[in-house]
GROMACS .gro file of C-alpha atoms in nm:
model
  375
    1MET     CA    1   0.000   0.000   0.000
    2LYS     CA    2   0.277   0.243   0.098
    3LEU     CA    3   0.467   0.157  -0.222
    4ASN     CA    4   0.159   0.232  -0.434
    5ILE     CA    5   0.116   0.573  -0.267
    6ILE     CA    6   0.481   0.659  -0.340
    7LYS     CA    7   0.434   0.545  -0.699
    8ILE     CA    8   0.123   0.761  -0.742
    9PHE     CA    9   0.307   1.059  -0.590
   10ILE     CA   10   0.598   1.011  -0.832
   11ILE     CA   11   0.357   0.987  -1.127
   12ILE     CA   12   0.180   1.309  -1.030
   13ILE     CA   13   0.504   1.504  -0.976
   14PHE     CA   14   0.668   1.383  -1.299
   15LEU     CA   15   0.351   1.433  -1.502
   16CYS     CA   16   0.302   1.789  -1.376
   17ALA     CA   17   0.668   1.872  -1.441
   18SER     CA   18   0.641   1.735  -1.795
   19LEU     CA   19   0.322   1.925  -1.877
   20ILE     CA   20   0.472   2.251  -1.751
   21SER     CA   21   0.790   2.182  -1.950
   22ILE     CA   22   0.593   2.105  -2.268
   23TYR     CA   23   0.395   2.428  -2.231
   24LYS     CA   24   0.714   2.628  -2.166
   25GLY     CA   25   0.888   2.476  -2.469
   26PHE     CA   26   0.585   2.542  -2.689
   27TYR     CA   27   0.556   2.901  -2.562
   28ASN     CA   28   0.926   2.969  -2.624
   29ALA     CA   29   0.900   2.824  -2.975
   30GLN     CA   30   0.642   3.086  -3.069
   31LYS     CA   31   0.880   3.361  -2.955
   32ILE     CA   32   1.211   3.214  -3.074
   33SER     CA   33   1.253   2.914  -3.311
   34PHE     CA   34   1.566   3.077  -3.452
   35ASP     CA   35   1.715   2.737  -3.549
   36PHE     CA   36   1.412   2.631  -3.753
   37HIS     CA   37   1.548   2.649  -4.110
   38TYR     CA   38   1.247   2.823  -4.257
   39SER     CA   39   1.422   3.113  -4.432
   40PRO     CA   40   1.687   2.908  -4.621
   41THR     CA   41   1.403   2.680  -4.733
   42LYS     CA   42   1.208   2.987  -4.842
   43LEU     CA   43   1.503   3.082  -5.064
   44VAL     CA   44   1.507   2.730  -5.212
   45SER     CA   45   1.132   2.754  -5.282
   46GLN     CA   46   1.210   3.069  -5.482
   47GLY     CA   47   1.472   2.883  -5.686
   48ILE     CA   48   1.768   3.034  -5.499
   49ASN     CA   49   2.061   2.813  -5.395
   50HIS     CA   50   2.098   2.898  -5.025
   51TYR     CA   51   2.448   2.745  -5.008
   52GLN     CA   52   2.573   2.991  -5.269
   53TYR     CA   53   2.385   3.270  -5.091
   54ILE     CA   54   2.585   3.196  -4.773
   55LEU     CA   55   2.917   3.141  -4.950
   56GLU     CA   56   2.875   3.480  -5.118
   57ASN     CA   57   2.859   3.635  -4.767
   58LYS     CA   58   2.500   3.751  -4.815
   59HIS     CA   59   2.396   3.600  -4.479
   60ASP     CA   60   2.547   3.891  -4.290
   61GLY     CA   61   2.270   3.987  -4.049
   62SER     CA   62   2.193   4.307  -4.239
   63LEU     CA   63   1.845   4.438  -4.313
   64ASN     CA   64   1.875   4.295  -4.664
   65ASP     CA   65   1.966   3.948  -4.538
   66GLU     CA   66   1.704   3.694  -4.652
   67ILE     CA   67   1.818   3.433  -4.397
   68LYS     CA   68   1.693   3.479  -4.043
   69TYR     CA   69   1.874   3.438  -3.713
   70ALA     CA   70   2.099   3.129  -3.676
   71GLN     CA   71   1.947   2.945  -3.973
   72ASN     CA   72   2.293   2.892  -4.116
   73GLY     CA   73   2.205   2.629  -4.375
   74ASN     CA   74   2.472   2.374  -4.282
   75TYR     CA   75   2.257   2.068  -4.355
   76ALA     CA   76   2.224   1.836  -4.654
   77GLN     CA   77   1.999   1.930  -4.945
   78GLY     CA   78   1.726   1.687  -4.844
   79LEU     CA   79   1.635   1.875  -4.527
   80PHE     CA   80   1.536   2.182  -4.727
   81VAL     CA   81   1.330   1.964  -4.960
   82ILE     CA   82   1.148   1.811  -4.660
   83LEU     CA   83   1.077   2.155  -4.515
   84LEU     CA   84   0.936   2.298  -4.841
   85PRO     CA   85   0.568   2.252  -4.734
   86PHE     CA   86   0.631   2.500  -4.449
   87THR     CA   87   0.702   2.774  -4.702
   88PHE     CA   88   0.331   2.781  -4.788
   89LEU     CA   89   0.281   2.922  -4.436
   90ASP     CA   90   0.394   3.255  -4.298
   91TRP     CA   91   0.672   3.256  -4.036
   92ASP     CA   92   0.441   3.260  -3.733
   93ASN     CA   93   0.220   2.975  -3.852
   94ALA     CA   94   0.523   2.775  -3.968
   95LYS     CA   95   0.674   2.805  -3.618
   96LEU     CA   96   0.345   2.693  -3.465
   97VAL     CA   97   0.311   2.381  -3.682
   98TRP     CA   98   0.681   2.295  -3.647
   99SER     CA   99   0.670   2.315  -3.266
  100ILE     CA  100   0.365   2.086  -3.254
  101ILE     CA  101   0.539   1.831  -3.480
  102ASN     CA  102   0.853   1.849  -3.264
  103ILE     CA  103   0.652   1.788  -2.945
  104ILE     CA  104   0.472   1.488  -3.099
  105ILE     CA  105   0.808   1.339  -3.204
  106ALA     CA  106   0.955   1.409  -2.858
  107ILE     CA  107   0.671   1.217  -2.693
  108SER     CA  108   0.689   0.934  -2.947
  109ILE     CA  109   1.063   0.851  -2.939
  110PRO     CA  110   1.094   0.741  -2.571
  111ILE     CA  111   0.767   0.547  -2.593
  112VAL     CA  112   0.860   0.365  -2.916
  113LEU     CA  113   1.208   0.271  -2.788
  114SER     CA  114   1.084   0.173  -2.441
  115LYS     CA  115   0.820  -0.057  -2.585
  116LYS     CA  116   1.063  -0.203  -2.838
  117PHE     CA  117   1.312  -0.290  -2.564
  118ASP     CA  118   1.056  -0.428  -2.318
  119LEU     CA  119   1.034  -0.166  -2.047
  120ASN     CA  120   0.719  -0.188  -1.838
  121ASN     CA  121   0.462   0.092  -1.833
  122PHE     CA  122   0.602   0.259  -1.521
  123GLN     CA  123   0.959   0.252  -1.656
  124THR     CA  124   0.835   0.391  -1.988
  125PHE     CA  125   0.656   0.670  -1.803
  126ILE     CA  126   0.970   0.756  -1.604
  127VAL     CA  127   1.189   0.764  -1.916
  128SER     CA  128   0.939   0.980  -2.104
  129THR     CA  129   0.881   1.230  -1.825
  130ILE     CA  130   1.250   1.262  -1.734
  131PHE     CA  131   1.312   1.365  -2.093
  132LEU     CA  132   1.001   1.581  -2.139
  133SER     CA  133   1.068   1.774  -1.817
  134SER     CA  134   1.433   1.837  -1.905
  135THR     CA  135   1.605   2.157  -2.009
  136ILE     CA  136   1.732   1.976  -2.319
  137PHE     CA  137   1.376   1.913  -2.436
  138ARG     CA  138   1.269   2.275  -2.379
  139ILE     CA  139   1.577   2.410  -2.556
  140HIS     CA  140   1.511   2.184  -2.854
  141ILE     CA  141   1.145   2.287  -2.885
  142GLY     CA  142   1.211   2.653  -2.809
  143TYR     CA  143   1.494   2.683  -3.061
  144GLY     CA  144   1.291   2.503  -3.330
  145GLN     CA  145   1.569   2.253  -3.385
  146GLN     CA  146   1.572   1.964  -3.637
  147THR     CA  147   1.749   1.701  -3.423
  148LEU     CA  148   1.437   1.516  -3.306
  149LEU     CA  149   1.311   1.486  -3.664
  150MET     CA  150   1.645   1.336  -3.767
  151PHE     CA  151   1.653   1.113  -3.458
  152ILE     CA  152   1.318   0.946  -3.517
  153PHE     CA  153   1.450   0.826  -3.855
  154PHE     CA  154   1.789   0.744  -3.701
  155ILE     CA  155   1.637   0.486  -3.462
  156LEU     CA  156   1.427   0.302  -3.723
  157PRO     CA  157   1.683   0.024  -3.805
  158PHE     CA  158   1.706  -0.051  -3.432
  159VAL     CA  159   1.328  -0.069  -3.400
  160LYS     CA  160   1.306  -0.309  -3.695
  161MET     CA  161   1.573  -0.390  -3.952
  162THR     CA  162   1.387  -0.375  -4.284
  163ASN     CA  163   1.486  -0.232  -4.621
  164LEU     CA  164   1.226   0.044  -4.584
  165ASN     CA  165   1.356   0.143  -4.241
  166ILE     CA  166   1.713   0.149  -4.370
  167ILE     CA  167   1.605   0.379  -4.654
  168LEU     CA  168   1.413   0.609  -4.418
  169SER     CA  169   1.700   0.612  -4.170
  170GLY     CA  170   1.907   0.785  -4.439
  171ILE     CA  171   1.703   1.100  -4.370
  172ALA     CA  172   1.910   1.129  -4.050
  173PHE     CA  173   2.216   1.185  -4.273
  174PHE     CA  174   2.078   1.532  -4.352
  175LYS     CA  175   2.212   1.648  -4.015
  176TYR     CA  176   2.578   1.561  -4.056
  177ASN     CA  177   2.698   1.570  -3.695
  178ILE     CA  178   2.441   1.303  -3.607
  179GLY     CA  179   2.383   1.115  -3.930
  180TYR     CA  180   2.751   1.042  -3.985
  181GLY     CA  181   2.745   0.805  -3.686
  182LEU     CA  182   2.458   0.600  -3.826
  183PHE     CA  183   2.628   0.589  -4.166
  184LEU     CA  184   2.951   0.463  -4.006
  185TYR     CA  185   2.758   0.200  -3.811
  186ILE     CA  186   2.581   0.076  -4.125
  187ALA     CA  187   2.918   0.075  -4.305
  188SER     CA  188   3.069  -0.126  -4.017
  189LEU     CA  189   2.816  -0.403  -4.085
  190ARG     CA  190   2.991  -0.451  -4.422
  191LYS     CA  191   2.666  -0.497  -4.611
  192PHE     CA  192   2.694  -0.297  -4.931
  193LYS     CA  193   2.320  -0.318  -5.001
  194LEU     CA  194   2.237  -0.146  -4.671
  195ILE     CA  195   2.482   0.134  -4.743
  196LEU     CA  196   2.326   0.195  -5.085
  197LEU     CA  197   1.970   0.188  -4.947
  198SER     CA  198   2.055   0.432  -4.668
  199CYS     CA  199   2.197   0.680  -4.920
  200ILE     CA  200   1.875   0.698  -5.125
  201PRO     CA  201   1.733   1.001  -4.933
  202LEU     CA  202   2.064   1.188  -4.977
  203VAL     CA  203   2.062   1.127  -5.352
  204LEU     CA  204   1.693   1.215  -5.393
  205GLY     CA  205   1.734   1.530  -5.183
  206TRP     CA  206   2.035   1.634  -5.391
  207LEU     CA  207   1.856   1.576  -5.725
  208ILE     CA  208   1.537   1.757  -5.620
  209TYR     CA  209   1.730   2.049  -5.467
  210CYS     CA  210   1.935   2.096  -5.784
  211SER     CA  211   1.622   2.075  -5.998
  212ILE     CA  212   1.440   2.341  -5.793
  213THR     CA  213   1.738   2.579  -5.775
  214ASN     CA  214   1.869   2.504  -6.125
  215THR     CA  215   2.211   2.422  -5.981
  216ASN     CA  216   2.478   2.210  -6.150
  217LEU     CA  217   2.470   1.863  -5.992
  218ILE     CA  218   2.848   1.825  -5.958
  219THR     CA  219   2.893   2.175  -5.815
  220ASN     CA  220   2.617   2.121  -5.559
  221ILE     CA  221   2.764   1.795  -5.424
  222PHE     CA  222   3.041   1.990  -5.252
  223GLU     CA  223   2.845   2.301  -5.148
  224PRO     CA  224   2.718   2.166  -4.812
  225LEU     CA  225   3.077   2.079  -4.713
  226LYS     CA  226   3.194   2.423  -4.828
  227VAL     CA  227   2.932   2.586  -4.606
  228ILE     CA  228   3.044   2.376  -4.307
  229LEU     CA  229   3.407   2.475  -4.365
  230PHE     CA  230   3.296   2.835  -4.420
  231TRP     CA  231   3.135   2.846  -4.076
  232ASN     CA  232   3.417   2.640  -3.925
  233SER     CA  233   3.660   2.914  -4.026
  234ASN     CA  234   3.478   3.132  -3.775
  235GLU     CA  235   3.652   3.024  -3.455
  236ASN     CA  236   3.348   3.060  -3.229
  237HIS     CA  237   3.081   2.925  -3.463
  238PHE     CA  238   3.085   2.553  -3.377
  239PRO     CA  239   3.093   2.409  -3.024
  240VAL     CA  240   3.425   2.274  -2.899
  241THR     CA  241   3.539   1.919  -2.830
  242ILE     CA  242   3.867   1.792  -2.694
  243PHE     CA  243   3.968   1.748  -3.059
  244SER     CA  244   3.931   2.123  -3.109
  245LEU     CA  245   4.266   2.151  -2.930
  246LEU     CA  246   4.427   2.011  -3.246
  247LYS     CA  247   4.395   2.360  -3.396
  248TYR     CA  248   4.696   2.461  -3.185
  249PHE     CA  249   4.902   2.222  -3.399
  250ASN     CA  250   4.808   2.431  -3.704
  251LEU     CA  251   4.620   2.145  -3.865
  252ASN     CA  252   4.375   2.204  -4.148
  253SER     CA  253   4.015   2.240  -4.024
  254LEU     CA  254   3.902   1.951  -4.247
  255ILE     CA  255   4.166   1.722  -4.090
  256ILE     CA  256   4.047   1.825  -3.742
  257LEU     CA  257   3.695   1.717  -3.842
  258ILE     CA  258   3.811   1.386  -3.993
  259ILE     CA  259   4.039   1.258  -3.712
  260PRO     CA  260   3.768   1.206  -3.446
  261ILE     CA  261   3.534   1.055  -3.707
  262LEU     CA  262   3.798   0.793  -3.794
  263ILE     CA  263   3.846   0.711  -3.424
  264ASN     CA  264   3.470   0.683  -3.387
  265PHE     CA  265   3.455   0.445  -3.684
  266TYR     CA  266   3.715   0.221  -3.521
  267LEU     CA  267   3.498   0.206  -3.209
  268LEU     CA  268   3.188   0.124  -3.414
  269LEU     CA  269   3.369  -0.166  -3.578
  270LYS     CA  270   3.392  -0.317  -3.229
  271LEU     CA  271   3.026  -0.244  -3.146
  272ARG     CA  272   2.897  -0.465  -3.427
  273TYR     CA  273   3.001  -0.773  -3.229
  274LEU     CA  274   2.755  -0.690  -2.949
  275SER     CA  275   2.418  -0.865  -2.959
  276ASP     CA  276   2.218  -0.618  -2.747
  277GLN     CA  277   2.066  -0.370  -2.994
  278LEU     CA  278   1.969  -0.124  -2.722
  279LEU     CA  279   2.326  -0.121  -2.592
  280ILE     CA  280   2.461  -0.068  -2.945
  281LEU     CA  281   2.219   0.220  -3.002
  282SER     CA  282   2.310   0.376  -2.665
  283LEU     CA  283   2.685   0.360  -2.728
  284LEU     CA  284   2.644   0.476  -3.088
  285CYS     CA  285   2.456   0.786  -2.973
  286LEU     CA  286   2.701   0.852  -2.691
  287SER     CA  287   2.999   0.820  -2.926
  288ILE     CA  288   2.839   1.071  -3.165
  289LEU     CA  289   2.808   1.320  -2.878
  290ALA     CA  290   3.167   1.254  -2.768
  291PHE     CA  291   3.348   1.276  -3.102
  292THR     CA  292   3.181   1.568  -3.282
  293PRO     CA  293   3.071   1.922  -3.188
  294HIS     CA  294   2.717   1.952  -3.051
  295GLN     CA  295   2.485   2.210  -2.910
  296LEU     CA  296   2.289   2.109  -2.598
  297HIS     CA  297   1.974   2.023  -2.793
  298ASP     CA  298   2.159   1.733  -2.960
  299TYR     CA  299   2.178   1.561  -2.622
  300VAL     CA  300   1.831   1.423  -2.695
  301LEU     CA  301   2.052   1.138  -2.821
  302LEU     CA  302   2.088   1.032  -2.457
  303ILE     CA  303   1.734   0.888  -2.461
  304PRO     CA  304   1.851   0.533  -2.558
  305MET     CA  305   2.113   0.541  -2.281
  306LEU     CA  306   1.849   0.652  -2.032
  307ILE     CA  307   1.629   0.359  -2.139
  308TYR     CA  308   1.919   0.113  -2.119
  309SER     CA  309   2.029   0.240  -1.777
  310ILE     CA  310   1.680   0.222  -1.625
  311LYS     CA  311   1.631  -0.126  -1.769
  312ASN     CA  312   1.969  -0.238  -1.628
  313PHE     CA  313   1.962  -0.021  -1.318
  314ASN     CA  314   2.149  -0.271  -1.099
  315SER     CA  315   2.475  -0.234  -1.290
  316ILE     CA  316   2.732   0.021  -1.169
  317TYR     CA  317   2.778   0.185  -1.508
  318SER     CA  318   2.400   0.229  -1.548
  319LYS     CA  319   2.392   0.431  -1.225
  320ILE     CA  320   2.686   0.638  -1.349
  321ASN     CA  321   2.502   0.693  -1.678
  322ILE     CA  322   2.190   0.815  -1.499
  323ILE     CA  323   2.394   1.062  -1.291
  324PHE     CA  324   2.548   1.192  -1.615
  325ILE     CA  325   2.208   1.220  -1.785
  326ILE     CA  326   2.060   1.407  -1.486
  327TYR     CA  327   2.359   1.642  -1.497
  328VAL     CA  328   2.298   1.718  -1.866
  329PHE     CA  329   1.917   1.725  -1.852
  330TYR     CA  330   1.887   1.933  -1.533
  331GLY     CA  331   2.226   2.011  -1.378
  332LEU     CA  332   2.351   2.249  -1.646
  333ARG     CA  333   2.041   2.464  -1.605
  334ILE     CA  334   2.096   2.476  -1.227
  335ILE     CA  335   2.459   2.582  -1.289
  336SER     CA  336   2.338   2.862  -1.517
  337VAL     CA  337   2.117   2.998  -1.237
  338PHE     CA  338   2.424   3.052  -1.016
  339THR     CA  339   2.657   3.177  -1.291
  340ASN     CA  340   2.647   3.422  -1.579
  341LEU     CA  341   2.631   3.131  -1.823
  342GLN     CA  342   2.324   3.062  -2.033
  343PRO     CA  343   2.240   2.712  -2.169
  344TRP     CA  344   2.368   2.809  -2.514
  345ASP     CA  345   2.707   2.900  -2.361
  346PHE     CA  346   2.785   2.551  -2.229
  347PRO     CA  347   2.912   2.394  -2.555
  348TYR     CA  348   3.174   2.669  -2.588
  349GLY     CA  349   3.491   2.776  -2.408
  350VAL     CA  350   3.603   2.607  -2.086
  351MET     CA  351   3.261   2.456  -2.013
  352GLY     CA  352   3.251   2.314  -2.364
  353TYR     CA  353   3.579   2.132  -2.307
  354VAL     CA  354   3.465   2.017  -1.960
  355ASN     CA  355   3.133   1.880  -2.083
  356ASN     CA  356   3.287   1.705  -2.384
  357THR     CA  357   3.555   1.552  -2.161
  358ILE     CA  358   3.284   1.424  -1.925
  359THR     CA  359   3.093   1.278  -2.220
  360MET     CA  360   3.408   1.105  -2.344
  361MET     CA  361   3.478   0.968  -1.995
  362ILE     CA  362   3.124   0.826  -1.970
  363LEU     CA  363   3.176   0.656  -2.306
  364LEU     CA  364   3.506   0.504  -2.191
  365ILE     CA  365   3.353   0.392  -1.859
  366ASN     CA  366   3.075   0.212  -2.046
  367ILE     CA  367   3.324   0.044  -2.280
  368TYR     CA  368   3.536  -0.066  -1.982
  369TYR     CA  369   3.247  -0.224  -1.790
  370ILE     CA  370   3.100  -0.386  -2.100
  371ASN     CA  371   3.436  -0.539  -2.190
  372LYS     CA  372   3.470  -0.658  -1.832
  373LYS     CA  373   3.122  -0.809  -1.844
  374ILE     CA  374   3.187  -0.987  -2.175
  375SER     CA  375   3.525  -1.124  -2.067
   0.00000   0.00000   0.00000
């Protein structure tokens, strides 16, 4: 009886916190949504190549700038094709619809994964409400980010490995700093057919984009990379990782991007020998966060690790994982209350290096305990 009362109390508290958080995220999205790539897509709908627009230094924040806010266009062509229907709406209505879609996806991902990997209803509720009440969730919704949209396609091969799901998972490739990890994992399976299927959305997005903007196909292949390197030349544009320190060795910025990706690929080659799909997904997502630059909203990728850790709560490393997740989901916001830092400051400077180092340490701790368990 006492246990049931405690359970009911927990449900009420977590549910109320989640509903307040959802409302706050939705409210902020109507005011902000500066990461929602509406304006570059609007250019594409008008037949204008937004990559060239940026490379010609027209996205300068002036009154004549057609690209709004931080909508810096550093995604693959397919994302702007997917977002084209939003250009039939004005900015305010587009933000409204986008925030609703984002919230639906945010609710769906923890439920789908929890049910797939056999969590009970109470565990599923805890996973969902921990995420929905988190600062990371509110930042994602408020900023109008695309990560959750990419992530729901990212997880499809782990929900069910079918040709259709592999094809759809390729949509996650549109966001390079997340999709690259899934591509490397699929490549590590050494099944050429899966690699080809996963690349279909990239190819279709590229062809449609070039058709709409009347851009040369060969020229356009390299334009997304040029835009990434263009922004990367701005020292404070991308968040830092421990690999950012390589710049002090005067290495080319492209080499600095490639080195951690190669290390990550080596790790993923080892992951393919694991049989637990939830564990593979958790470590894959954690490695993506550890090896490449990320804003806080990308830490929605910790959802699989949260599910795995609650399911395997008795293990030491699961408890460590949960402490880490609580730190990211809630702790950083608490730190910001007592400092001059805002949530968007944490991926940069000293705190950026600290947080990336912690993420890398959590990854290494998990690898150590898993190896110990296997051996």
